[in-house]
Coordinates of C-alpha atoms and ligand atoms in Angstrom, one line a residue:
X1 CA 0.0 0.0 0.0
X2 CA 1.3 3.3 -0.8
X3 CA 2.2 5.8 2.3
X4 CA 0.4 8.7 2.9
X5 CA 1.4 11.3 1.3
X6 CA 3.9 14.3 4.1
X7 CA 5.5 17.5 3.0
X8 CA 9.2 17.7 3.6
X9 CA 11.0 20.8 3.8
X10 CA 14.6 21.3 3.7
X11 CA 16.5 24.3 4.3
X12 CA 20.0 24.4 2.8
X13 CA 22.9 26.4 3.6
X14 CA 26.3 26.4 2.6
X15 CA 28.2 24.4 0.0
X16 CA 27.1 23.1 -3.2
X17 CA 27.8 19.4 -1.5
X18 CA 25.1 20.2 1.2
X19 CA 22.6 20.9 -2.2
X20 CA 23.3 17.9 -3.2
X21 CA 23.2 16.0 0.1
X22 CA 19.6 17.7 0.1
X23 CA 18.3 16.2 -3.0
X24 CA 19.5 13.1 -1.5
X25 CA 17.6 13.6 1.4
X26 CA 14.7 14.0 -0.5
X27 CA 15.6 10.7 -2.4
X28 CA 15.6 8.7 0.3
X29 CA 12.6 10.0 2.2
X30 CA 10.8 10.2 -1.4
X31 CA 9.8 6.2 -0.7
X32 CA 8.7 7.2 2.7
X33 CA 5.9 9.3 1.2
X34 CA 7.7 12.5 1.7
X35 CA 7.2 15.1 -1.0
X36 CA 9.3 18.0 -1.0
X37 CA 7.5 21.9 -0.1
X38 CA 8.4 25.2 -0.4
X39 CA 7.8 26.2 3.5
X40 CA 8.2 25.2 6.5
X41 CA 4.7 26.4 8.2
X42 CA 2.6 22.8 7.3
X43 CA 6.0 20.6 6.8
X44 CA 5.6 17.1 8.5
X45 CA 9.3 17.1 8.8
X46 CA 11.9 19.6 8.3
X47 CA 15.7 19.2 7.8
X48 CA 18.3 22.3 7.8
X49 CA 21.1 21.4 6.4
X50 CA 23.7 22.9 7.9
X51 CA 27.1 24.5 6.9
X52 CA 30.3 25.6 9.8
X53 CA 32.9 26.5 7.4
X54 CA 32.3 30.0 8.5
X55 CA 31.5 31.9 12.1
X56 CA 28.1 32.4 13.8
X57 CA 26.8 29.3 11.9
X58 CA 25.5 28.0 15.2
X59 CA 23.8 30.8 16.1
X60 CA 21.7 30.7 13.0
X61 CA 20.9 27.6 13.4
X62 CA 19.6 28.1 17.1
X63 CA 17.6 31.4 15.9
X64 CA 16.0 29.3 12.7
X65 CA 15.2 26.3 15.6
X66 CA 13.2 28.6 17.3
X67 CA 11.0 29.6 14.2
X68 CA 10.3 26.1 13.8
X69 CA 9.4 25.5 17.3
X70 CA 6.4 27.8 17.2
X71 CA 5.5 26.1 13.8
X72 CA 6.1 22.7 15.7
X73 CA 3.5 23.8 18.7
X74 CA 0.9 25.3 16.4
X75 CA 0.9 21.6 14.8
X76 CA 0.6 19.8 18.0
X77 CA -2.2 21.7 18.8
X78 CA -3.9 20.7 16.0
X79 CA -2.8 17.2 17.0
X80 CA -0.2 17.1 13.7
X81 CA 3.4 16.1 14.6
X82 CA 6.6 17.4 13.2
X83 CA 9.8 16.0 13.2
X84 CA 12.5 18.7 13.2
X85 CA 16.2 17.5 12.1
X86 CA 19.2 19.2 11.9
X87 CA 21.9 18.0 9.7
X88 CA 24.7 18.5 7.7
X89 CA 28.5 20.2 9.4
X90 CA 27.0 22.2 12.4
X91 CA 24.9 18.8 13.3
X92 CA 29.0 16.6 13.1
X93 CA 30.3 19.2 14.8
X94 CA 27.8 20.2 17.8
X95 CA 25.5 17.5 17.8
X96 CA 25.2 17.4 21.5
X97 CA 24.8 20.6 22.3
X98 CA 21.8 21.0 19.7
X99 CA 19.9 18.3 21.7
X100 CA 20.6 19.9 24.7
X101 CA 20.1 23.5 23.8
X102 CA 16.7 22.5 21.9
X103 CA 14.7 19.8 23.6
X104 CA 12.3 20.1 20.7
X105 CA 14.9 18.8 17.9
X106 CA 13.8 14.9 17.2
X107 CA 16.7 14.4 15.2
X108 CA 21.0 15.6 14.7
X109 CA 22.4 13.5 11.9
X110 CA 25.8 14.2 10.0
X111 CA 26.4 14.4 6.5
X112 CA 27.3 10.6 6.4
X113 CA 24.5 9.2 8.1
X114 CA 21.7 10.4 6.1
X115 CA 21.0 7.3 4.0
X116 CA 19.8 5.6 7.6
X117 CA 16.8 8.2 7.5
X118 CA 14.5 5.8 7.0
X119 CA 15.4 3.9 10.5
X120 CA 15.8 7.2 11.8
X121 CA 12.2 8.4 11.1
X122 CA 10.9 4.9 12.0
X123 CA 12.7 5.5 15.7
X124 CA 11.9 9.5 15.9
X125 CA 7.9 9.1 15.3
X126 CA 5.6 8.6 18.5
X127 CA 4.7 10.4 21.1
X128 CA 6.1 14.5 20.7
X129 CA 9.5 14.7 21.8
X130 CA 10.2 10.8 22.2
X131 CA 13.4 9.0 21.1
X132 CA 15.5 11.6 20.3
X133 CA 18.6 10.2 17.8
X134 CA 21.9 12.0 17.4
X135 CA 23.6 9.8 14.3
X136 CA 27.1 11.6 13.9
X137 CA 29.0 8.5 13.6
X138 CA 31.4 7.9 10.2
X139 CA 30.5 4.6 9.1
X140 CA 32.6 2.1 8.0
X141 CA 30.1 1.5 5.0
X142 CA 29.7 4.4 2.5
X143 CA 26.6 6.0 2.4
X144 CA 26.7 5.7 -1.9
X145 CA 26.4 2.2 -1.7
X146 CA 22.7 2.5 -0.1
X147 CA 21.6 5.8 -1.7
X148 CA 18.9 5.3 -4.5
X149 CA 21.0 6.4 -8.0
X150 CA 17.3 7.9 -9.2
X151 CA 14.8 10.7 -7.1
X152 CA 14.2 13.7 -7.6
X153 CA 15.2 14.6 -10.8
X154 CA 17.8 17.8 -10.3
X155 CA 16.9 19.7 -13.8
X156 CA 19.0 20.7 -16.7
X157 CA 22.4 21.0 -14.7
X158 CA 23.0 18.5 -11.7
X159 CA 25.3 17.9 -9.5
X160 CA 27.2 14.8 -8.7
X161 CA 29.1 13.9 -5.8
X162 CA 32.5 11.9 -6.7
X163 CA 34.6 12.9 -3.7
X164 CA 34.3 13.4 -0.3
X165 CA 36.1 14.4 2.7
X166 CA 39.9 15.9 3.0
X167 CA 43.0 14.5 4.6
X168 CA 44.5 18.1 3.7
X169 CA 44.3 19.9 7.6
X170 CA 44.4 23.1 6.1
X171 CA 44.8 25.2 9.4
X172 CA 41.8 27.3 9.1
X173 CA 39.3 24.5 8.1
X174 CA 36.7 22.3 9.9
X175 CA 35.8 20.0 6.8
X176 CA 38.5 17.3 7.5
X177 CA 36.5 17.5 11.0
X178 CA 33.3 17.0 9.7
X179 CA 33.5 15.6 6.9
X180 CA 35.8 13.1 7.7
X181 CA 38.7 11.3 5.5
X182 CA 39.2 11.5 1.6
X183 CA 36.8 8.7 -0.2
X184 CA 36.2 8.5 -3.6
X185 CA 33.4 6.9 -5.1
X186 CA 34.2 3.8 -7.8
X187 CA 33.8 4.6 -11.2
X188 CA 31.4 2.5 -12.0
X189 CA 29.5 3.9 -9.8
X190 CA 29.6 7.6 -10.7
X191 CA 29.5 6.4 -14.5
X192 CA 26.1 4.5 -13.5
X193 CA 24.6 7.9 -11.6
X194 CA 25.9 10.2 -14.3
X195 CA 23.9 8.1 -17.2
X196 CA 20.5 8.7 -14.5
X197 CA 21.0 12.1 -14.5
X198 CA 21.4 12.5 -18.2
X199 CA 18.4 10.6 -18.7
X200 CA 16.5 12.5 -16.7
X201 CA 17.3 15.4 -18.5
X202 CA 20.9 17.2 -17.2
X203 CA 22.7 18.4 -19.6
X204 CA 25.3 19.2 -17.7
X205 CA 27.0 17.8 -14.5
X206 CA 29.3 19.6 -12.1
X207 CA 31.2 16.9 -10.2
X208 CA 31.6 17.5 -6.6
X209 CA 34.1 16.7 -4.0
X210 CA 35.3 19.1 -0.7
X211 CA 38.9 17.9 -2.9
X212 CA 37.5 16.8 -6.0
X213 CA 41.1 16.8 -7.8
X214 CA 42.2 14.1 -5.0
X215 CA 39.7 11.4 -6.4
X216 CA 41.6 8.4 -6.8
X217 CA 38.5 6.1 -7.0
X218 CA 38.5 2.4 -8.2
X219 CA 38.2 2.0 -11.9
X220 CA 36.5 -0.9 -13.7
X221 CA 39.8 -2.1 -14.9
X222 CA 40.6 -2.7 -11.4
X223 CA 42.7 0.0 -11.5
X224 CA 43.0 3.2 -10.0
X225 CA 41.7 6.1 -11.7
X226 CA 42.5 9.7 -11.1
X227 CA 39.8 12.8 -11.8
X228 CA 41.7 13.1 -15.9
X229 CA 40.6 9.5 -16.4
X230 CA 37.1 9.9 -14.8
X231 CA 36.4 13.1 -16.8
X232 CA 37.1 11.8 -20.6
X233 CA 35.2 8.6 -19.3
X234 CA 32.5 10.6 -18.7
X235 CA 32.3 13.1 -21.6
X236 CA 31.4 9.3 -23.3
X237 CA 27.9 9.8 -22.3
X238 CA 25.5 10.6 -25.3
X239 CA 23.4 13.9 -24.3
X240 CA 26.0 15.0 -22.2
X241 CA 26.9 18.6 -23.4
X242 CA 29.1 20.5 -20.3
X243 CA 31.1 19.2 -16.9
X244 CA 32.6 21.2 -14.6
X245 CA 34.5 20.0 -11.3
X246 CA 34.8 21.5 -8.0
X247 CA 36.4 22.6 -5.5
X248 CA 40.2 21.6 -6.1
X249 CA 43.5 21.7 -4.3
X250 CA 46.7 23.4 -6.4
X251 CA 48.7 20.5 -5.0
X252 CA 46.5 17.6 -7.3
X253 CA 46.2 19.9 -10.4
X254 CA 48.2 16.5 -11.9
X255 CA 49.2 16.6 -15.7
X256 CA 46.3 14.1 -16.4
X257 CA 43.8 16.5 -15.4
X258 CA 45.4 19.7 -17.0
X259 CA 45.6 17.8 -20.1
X260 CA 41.8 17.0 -19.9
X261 CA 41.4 20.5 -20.1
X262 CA 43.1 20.9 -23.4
X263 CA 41.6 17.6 -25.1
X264 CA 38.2 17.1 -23.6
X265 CA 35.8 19.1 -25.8
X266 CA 32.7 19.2 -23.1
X267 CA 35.2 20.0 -20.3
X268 CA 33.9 23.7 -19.6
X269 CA 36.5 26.1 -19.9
X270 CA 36.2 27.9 -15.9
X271 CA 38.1 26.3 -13.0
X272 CA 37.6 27.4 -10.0
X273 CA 40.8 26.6 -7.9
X274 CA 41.0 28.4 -4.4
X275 CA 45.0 29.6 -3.1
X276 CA 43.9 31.5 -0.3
X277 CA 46.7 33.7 0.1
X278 CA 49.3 35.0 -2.2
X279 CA 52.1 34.7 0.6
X280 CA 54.3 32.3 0.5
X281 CA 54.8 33.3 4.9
X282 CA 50.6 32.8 5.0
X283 CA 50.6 29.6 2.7
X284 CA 53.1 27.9 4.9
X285 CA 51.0 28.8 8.0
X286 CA 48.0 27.5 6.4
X287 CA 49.4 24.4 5.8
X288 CA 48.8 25.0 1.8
X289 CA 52.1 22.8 1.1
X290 CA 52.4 24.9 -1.9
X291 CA 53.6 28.7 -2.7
X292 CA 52.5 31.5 -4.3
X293 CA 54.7 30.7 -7.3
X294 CA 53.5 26.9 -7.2
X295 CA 50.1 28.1 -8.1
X296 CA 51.3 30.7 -10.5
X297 CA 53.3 27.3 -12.7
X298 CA 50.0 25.8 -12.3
X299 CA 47.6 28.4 -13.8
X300 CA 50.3 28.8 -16.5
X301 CA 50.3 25.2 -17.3
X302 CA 46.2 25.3 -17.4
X303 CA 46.4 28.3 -20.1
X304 CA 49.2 26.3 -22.7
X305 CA 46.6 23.1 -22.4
X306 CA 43.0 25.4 -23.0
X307 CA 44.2 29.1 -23.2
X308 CA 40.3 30.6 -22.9
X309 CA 40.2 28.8 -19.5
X310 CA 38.7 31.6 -16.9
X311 CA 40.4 31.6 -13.2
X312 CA 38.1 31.5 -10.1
X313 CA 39.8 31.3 -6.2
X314 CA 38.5 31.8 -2.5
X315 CA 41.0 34.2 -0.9
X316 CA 40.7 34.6 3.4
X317 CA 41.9 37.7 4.2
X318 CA 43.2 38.2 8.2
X319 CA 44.4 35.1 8.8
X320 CA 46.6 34.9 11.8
X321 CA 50.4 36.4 11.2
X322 CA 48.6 38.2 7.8
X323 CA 50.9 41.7 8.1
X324 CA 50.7 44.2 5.2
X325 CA 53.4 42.9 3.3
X326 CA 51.9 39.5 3.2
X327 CA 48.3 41.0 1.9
X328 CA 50.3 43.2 -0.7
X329 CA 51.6 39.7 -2.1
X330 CA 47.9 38.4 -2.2
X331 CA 47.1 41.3 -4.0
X332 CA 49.9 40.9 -6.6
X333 CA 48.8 37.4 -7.3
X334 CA 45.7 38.7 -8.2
X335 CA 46.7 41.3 -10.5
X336 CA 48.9 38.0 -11.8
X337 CA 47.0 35.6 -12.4
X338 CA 43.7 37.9 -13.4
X339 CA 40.4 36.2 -12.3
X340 CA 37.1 36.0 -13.6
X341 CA 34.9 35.2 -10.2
X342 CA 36.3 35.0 -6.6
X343 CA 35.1 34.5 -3.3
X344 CA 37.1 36.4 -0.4
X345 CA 36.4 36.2 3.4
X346 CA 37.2 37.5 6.5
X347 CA 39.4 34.5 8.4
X348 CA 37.4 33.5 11.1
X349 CA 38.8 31.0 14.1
X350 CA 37.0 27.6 13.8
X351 CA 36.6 25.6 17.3
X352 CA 39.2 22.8 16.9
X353 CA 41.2 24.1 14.2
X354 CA 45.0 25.0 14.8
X355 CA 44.4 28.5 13.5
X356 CA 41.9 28.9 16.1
X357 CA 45.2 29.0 18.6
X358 CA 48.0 30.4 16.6
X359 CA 49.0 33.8 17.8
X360 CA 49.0 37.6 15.8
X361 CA 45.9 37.8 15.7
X362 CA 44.4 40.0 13.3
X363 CA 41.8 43.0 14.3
X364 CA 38.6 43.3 13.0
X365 CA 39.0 46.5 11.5
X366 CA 42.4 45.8 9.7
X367 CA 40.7 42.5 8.3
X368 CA 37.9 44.9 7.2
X369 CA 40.5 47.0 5.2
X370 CA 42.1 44.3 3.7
X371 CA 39.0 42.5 2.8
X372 CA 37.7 45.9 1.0
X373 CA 40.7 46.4 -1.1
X374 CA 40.9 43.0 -2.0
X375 CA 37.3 42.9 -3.1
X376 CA 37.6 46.4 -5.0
X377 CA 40.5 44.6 -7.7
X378 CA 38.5 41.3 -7.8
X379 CA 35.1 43.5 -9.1
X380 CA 37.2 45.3 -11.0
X381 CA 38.6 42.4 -12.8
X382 CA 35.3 40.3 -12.8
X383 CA 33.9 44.0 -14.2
X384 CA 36.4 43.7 -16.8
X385 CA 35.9 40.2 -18.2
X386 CA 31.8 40.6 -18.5
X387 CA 33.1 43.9 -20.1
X388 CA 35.3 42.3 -22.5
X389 CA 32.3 39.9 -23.4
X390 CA 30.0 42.5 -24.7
X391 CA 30.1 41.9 -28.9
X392 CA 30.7 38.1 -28.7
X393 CA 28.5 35.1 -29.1
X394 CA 28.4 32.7 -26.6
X395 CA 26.8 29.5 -26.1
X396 CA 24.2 30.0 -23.3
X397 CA 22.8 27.2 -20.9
X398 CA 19.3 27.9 -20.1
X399 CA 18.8 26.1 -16.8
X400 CA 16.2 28.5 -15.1
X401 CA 13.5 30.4 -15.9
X402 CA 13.4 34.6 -15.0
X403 CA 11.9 36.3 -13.4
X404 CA 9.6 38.3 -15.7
X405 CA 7.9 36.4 -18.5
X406 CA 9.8 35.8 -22.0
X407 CA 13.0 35.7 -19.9
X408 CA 15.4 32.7 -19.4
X409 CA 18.5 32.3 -17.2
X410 CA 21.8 30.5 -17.8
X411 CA 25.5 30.2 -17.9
X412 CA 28.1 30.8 -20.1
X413 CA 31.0 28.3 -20.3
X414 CA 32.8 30.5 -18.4
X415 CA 30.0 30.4 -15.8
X416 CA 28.4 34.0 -16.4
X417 CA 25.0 34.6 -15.6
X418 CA 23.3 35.3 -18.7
X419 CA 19.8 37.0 -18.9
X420 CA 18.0 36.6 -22.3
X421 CA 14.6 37.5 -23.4
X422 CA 13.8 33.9 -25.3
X423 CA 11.0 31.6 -26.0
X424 CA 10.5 29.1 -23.3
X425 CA 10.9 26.2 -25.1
X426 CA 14.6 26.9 -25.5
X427 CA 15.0 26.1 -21.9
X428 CA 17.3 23.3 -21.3
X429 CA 19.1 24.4 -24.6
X430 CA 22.2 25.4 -25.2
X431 CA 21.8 28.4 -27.4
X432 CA 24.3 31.1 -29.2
X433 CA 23.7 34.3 -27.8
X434 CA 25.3 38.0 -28.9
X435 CA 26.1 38.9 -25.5
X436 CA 25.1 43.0 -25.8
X437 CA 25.3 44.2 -21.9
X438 CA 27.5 43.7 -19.0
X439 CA 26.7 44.6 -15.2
X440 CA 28.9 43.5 -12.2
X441 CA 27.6 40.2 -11.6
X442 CA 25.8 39.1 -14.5
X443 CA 25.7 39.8 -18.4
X444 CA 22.7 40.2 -21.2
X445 CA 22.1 39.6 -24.9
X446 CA 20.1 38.1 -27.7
X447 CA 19.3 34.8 -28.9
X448 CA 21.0 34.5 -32.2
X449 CA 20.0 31.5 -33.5
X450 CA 17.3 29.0 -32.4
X451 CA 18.8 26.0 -34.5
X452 CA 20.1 24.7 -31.1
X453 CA 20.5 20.6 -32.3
X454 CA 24.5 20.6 -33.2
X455 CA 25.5 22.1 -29.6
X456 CA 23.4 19.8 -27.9
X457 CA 24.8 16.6 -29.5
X458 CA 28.7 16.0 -28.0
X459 CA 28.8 14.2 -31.9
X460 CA 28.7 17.3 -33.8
X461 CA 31.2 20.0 -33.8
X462 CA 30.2 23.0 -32.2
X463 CA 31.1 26.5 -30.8
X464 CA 30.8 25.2 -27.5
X465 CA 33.3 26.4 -25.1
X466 CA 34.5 28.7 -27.4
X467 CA 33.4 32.6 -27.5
X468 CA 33.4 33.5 -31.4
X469 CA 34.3 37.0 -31.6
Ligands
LIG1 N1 37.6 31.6 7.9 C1 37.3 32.2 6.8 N2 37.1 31.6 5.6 C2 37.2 30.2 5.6 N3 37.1 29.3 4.6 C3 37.2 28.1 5.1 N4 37.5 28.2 6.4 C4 37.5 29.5 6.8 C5 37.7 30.2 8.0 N5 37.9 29.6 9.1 C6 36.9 29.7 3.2 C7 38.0 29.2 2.3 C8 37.4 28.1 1.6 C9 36.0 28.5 1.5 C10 35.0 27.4 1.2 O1 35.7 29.1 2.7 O2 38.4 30.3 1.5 O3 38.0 27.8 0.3
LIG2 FE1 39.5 22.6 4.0 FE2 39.9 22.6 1.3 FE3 42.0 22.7 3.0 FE4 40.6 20.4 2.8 S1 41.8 21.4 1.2 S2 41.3 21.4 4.7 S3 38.5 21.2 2.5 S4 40.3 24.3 2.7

């Protein structure tokens, strides 16, 4: 007999992993007669799916608990229960002290438990506020072998997890903490969820791992394959027309996988690949194993193999020991290398992490300088490229819909947000456009032709990846 039918809601913050785990979420509660909804006030259960990478991620957490506490007693008044989880890095990291701080939380599971939801929801349902569970273990089994490979399908561009964990100890980071040791996932495997997702109607597939340049996962061969060898395996698949990977580490850039980038057609032309700092004194504090100069050999060996290919980083600025001379050599290795899209933060000391004790400290305000400055050249070089775009045709992505009618959303190969006034049914295209505005964070233009067929087949040559003048 089919369940009755519940309304899930998930709330997700953080990294593109924690997306993912979400639609996996849904997967596995999908059986469970759990469809997903847009709000939390009528949800039957509701997961937030939680991020710690940066400060005060608890205490969002505890002030979004509290919203759906109210919601929770409105429910039981009505005689409706409501199972309120909390997962993801916050729930790995400060488990306990969620169930203690919030007696109304049914459920704290980690980011590698969540394929035992079923048992979980079996053990959490009752009486209000019975058997609570906190499931932060790291099983010896790996979640992917137990996850259903089909669900809820993810739309025109999906993501796919390869790669998870990091054995790097960078000495500002929690992932290593919660998200335990490097595992890649077999081949065979990825190969088998990658077909799914094509044939329910991606078109593109952005591999994820918190290292996804590490994967070393077992090949069919018996042998083990790096990220190069997974990637042309990949690019196989009929239908498939774009992948992208993130987030990498300079120090597994290997020759494989820059080569990729030169010989795989449908290997998108945008990497982003975070240094962090641009001094060599900061790099060795962070426990980068790399220098400034490392990175630079690296980029350069990316642009001989695909010279189009568009530069993207995370940059922290104030990390411990950070004088002025250090962020000047951050800001020359920007002006160096000359990126497209970065991310730049404020360092902020993680519970656990050896940063969190190092000495020379930073202050706020001096942190707040440097982040400014460092965010003016990064708009000013993000500015430029959308600039320099304005005149060419690209080959557009539409994988959302606008927000005025007649208008669709996509990406360019080098990631761009594109806006386009264009008939709906070229959503899920790829389409030429004649890119005609820029604006800081996104760029505009016209459909130039509608004959979309020869970029969506990986058989016929086609412009893709390639902005014609
Ligand atoms: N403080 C500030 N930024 C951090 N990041 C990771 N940990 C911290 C921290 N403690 C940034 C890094 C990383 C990105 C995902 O978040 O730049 O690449
Ligand atoms: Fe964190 Fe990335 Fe460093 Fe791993 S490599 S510790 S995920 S910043």
């Amino acid at each position: 007999m089919a369940e009755k039918q519940k309304k899930l809601f998930i709330k997700t913050w953080g990294c593109q992993m924690n997306v993912y785990d979400s639609v996996k979420m849904s997967d596995v509660l999908l059986p469970l007669g759990y469809e997903t909804v847009d709000s939390p006030e009528n949800a039957d259960m509701v997961i937030l799916n939680t991020c710690h990478i940066r400060e005060k991620a608890t205490e969002k957490v505890f002030s979004e608990l509290g919203r759906l506490n109210k919601f929770k007693k409105q429910r039981a008044e009505k005689g409706d229960e409501t199972l309120i989880a909390v997962a993801g890095c916050v729930a790995q990291a400060e488990g306990d002290v969620i169930m203690d701080r919030a007696p109304y939380v049914d459920m704290v599971f980690g980011p590698q438990t969540y394929h035992e939801l079923p048992e979980m929801v079996a053990k959490a349902t009752g009486a209000y506020g019975a058997n609570r569970i906190v499931n932060t273990e790291f099983p010896t089994e790996s979640k992917f072998d137990t996850l259903p490979e089909e669900g809820n399908a993810q739309g025109v561009s999906a993501f796919l997890s390869v790669q998870e964990g990091c054995d790097k100890f960078c000495t500002f980071c929690v992932v290593p903490y919660t998200r335990g040791a490097e595992f890649s996932r077999p081949a065979d495997q990825v190969l088998a969820e990658a077909r799914a997702l094509v044939k329910s109607g991606a078109k593109e597939l952005m591999l994820l791992g918190q290292n996804v340049n590490a994967y070393h996962g077992e090949g069919p061969d018996g042998k083990t394959w790096g990220l190069g060898r997974l990637i042309r395996e990949l690019a196989e698949i009929d239908g498939l027309a774009r992948l992208r990977y993130t987030t990498s580490h300079p120090r597994d850039m290997e020759d494989d996988l820059i080569a990729a980038h030169g010989e795989v057609d449908i290997l998108m032309p945008f990497l982003h690949l975070p240094v962090q700092s641009g001094s060599d004194n900061i790099l060795k504090l962070m426990n980068r194993k790399h220098t400034a100069d490392d990175y630079r050999r690296i980029i350069e060996k990316l642009r001989n193999a695909r010279p189009d290919i568009a530069m993207s980083s995370d940059f922290i600025v104030g990390f411990p020991g950070e004088t002025d001379a250090d962020h000047k050599d951050t800001l020359k290795l920007v002006e160096d290398i000359g990126y497209v899209f970065c991310y730049s933060f404020k360092y902020s000391p993680r519970p656990g992490t050896p940063g969190a004790k190092m000495g020379g400290i930073v202050p706020e305000k001096v942190k707040d300088l440097r982040l400014q400055e460092l965010q003016a050249l990064l708009n000013t070089q993000q500015k430029a490229f959308n600039e320099d775009s304005v005149g060419k045709v690209m080959p557009v992505l539409f994988d959302r819909k606008g927000q005025k009618n007649g208008q669709l959303l996509g990406r360019t190969p080098y990631m761009q947000s594109t806006h386009v006034a264009a008939n709906e049914r070229l959503f899920g295209q790829i389409v030429d456009v004649v890119i005609e505005d820029a604006h800081a964070n996104s760029i505009s233009g016209t459909v130039v032709t509608e004959e979309t067929t020869s970029k969506n087949s990986k058989n016929k040559k086609s412009s893709e990846g390639r902005a014609a003048a």
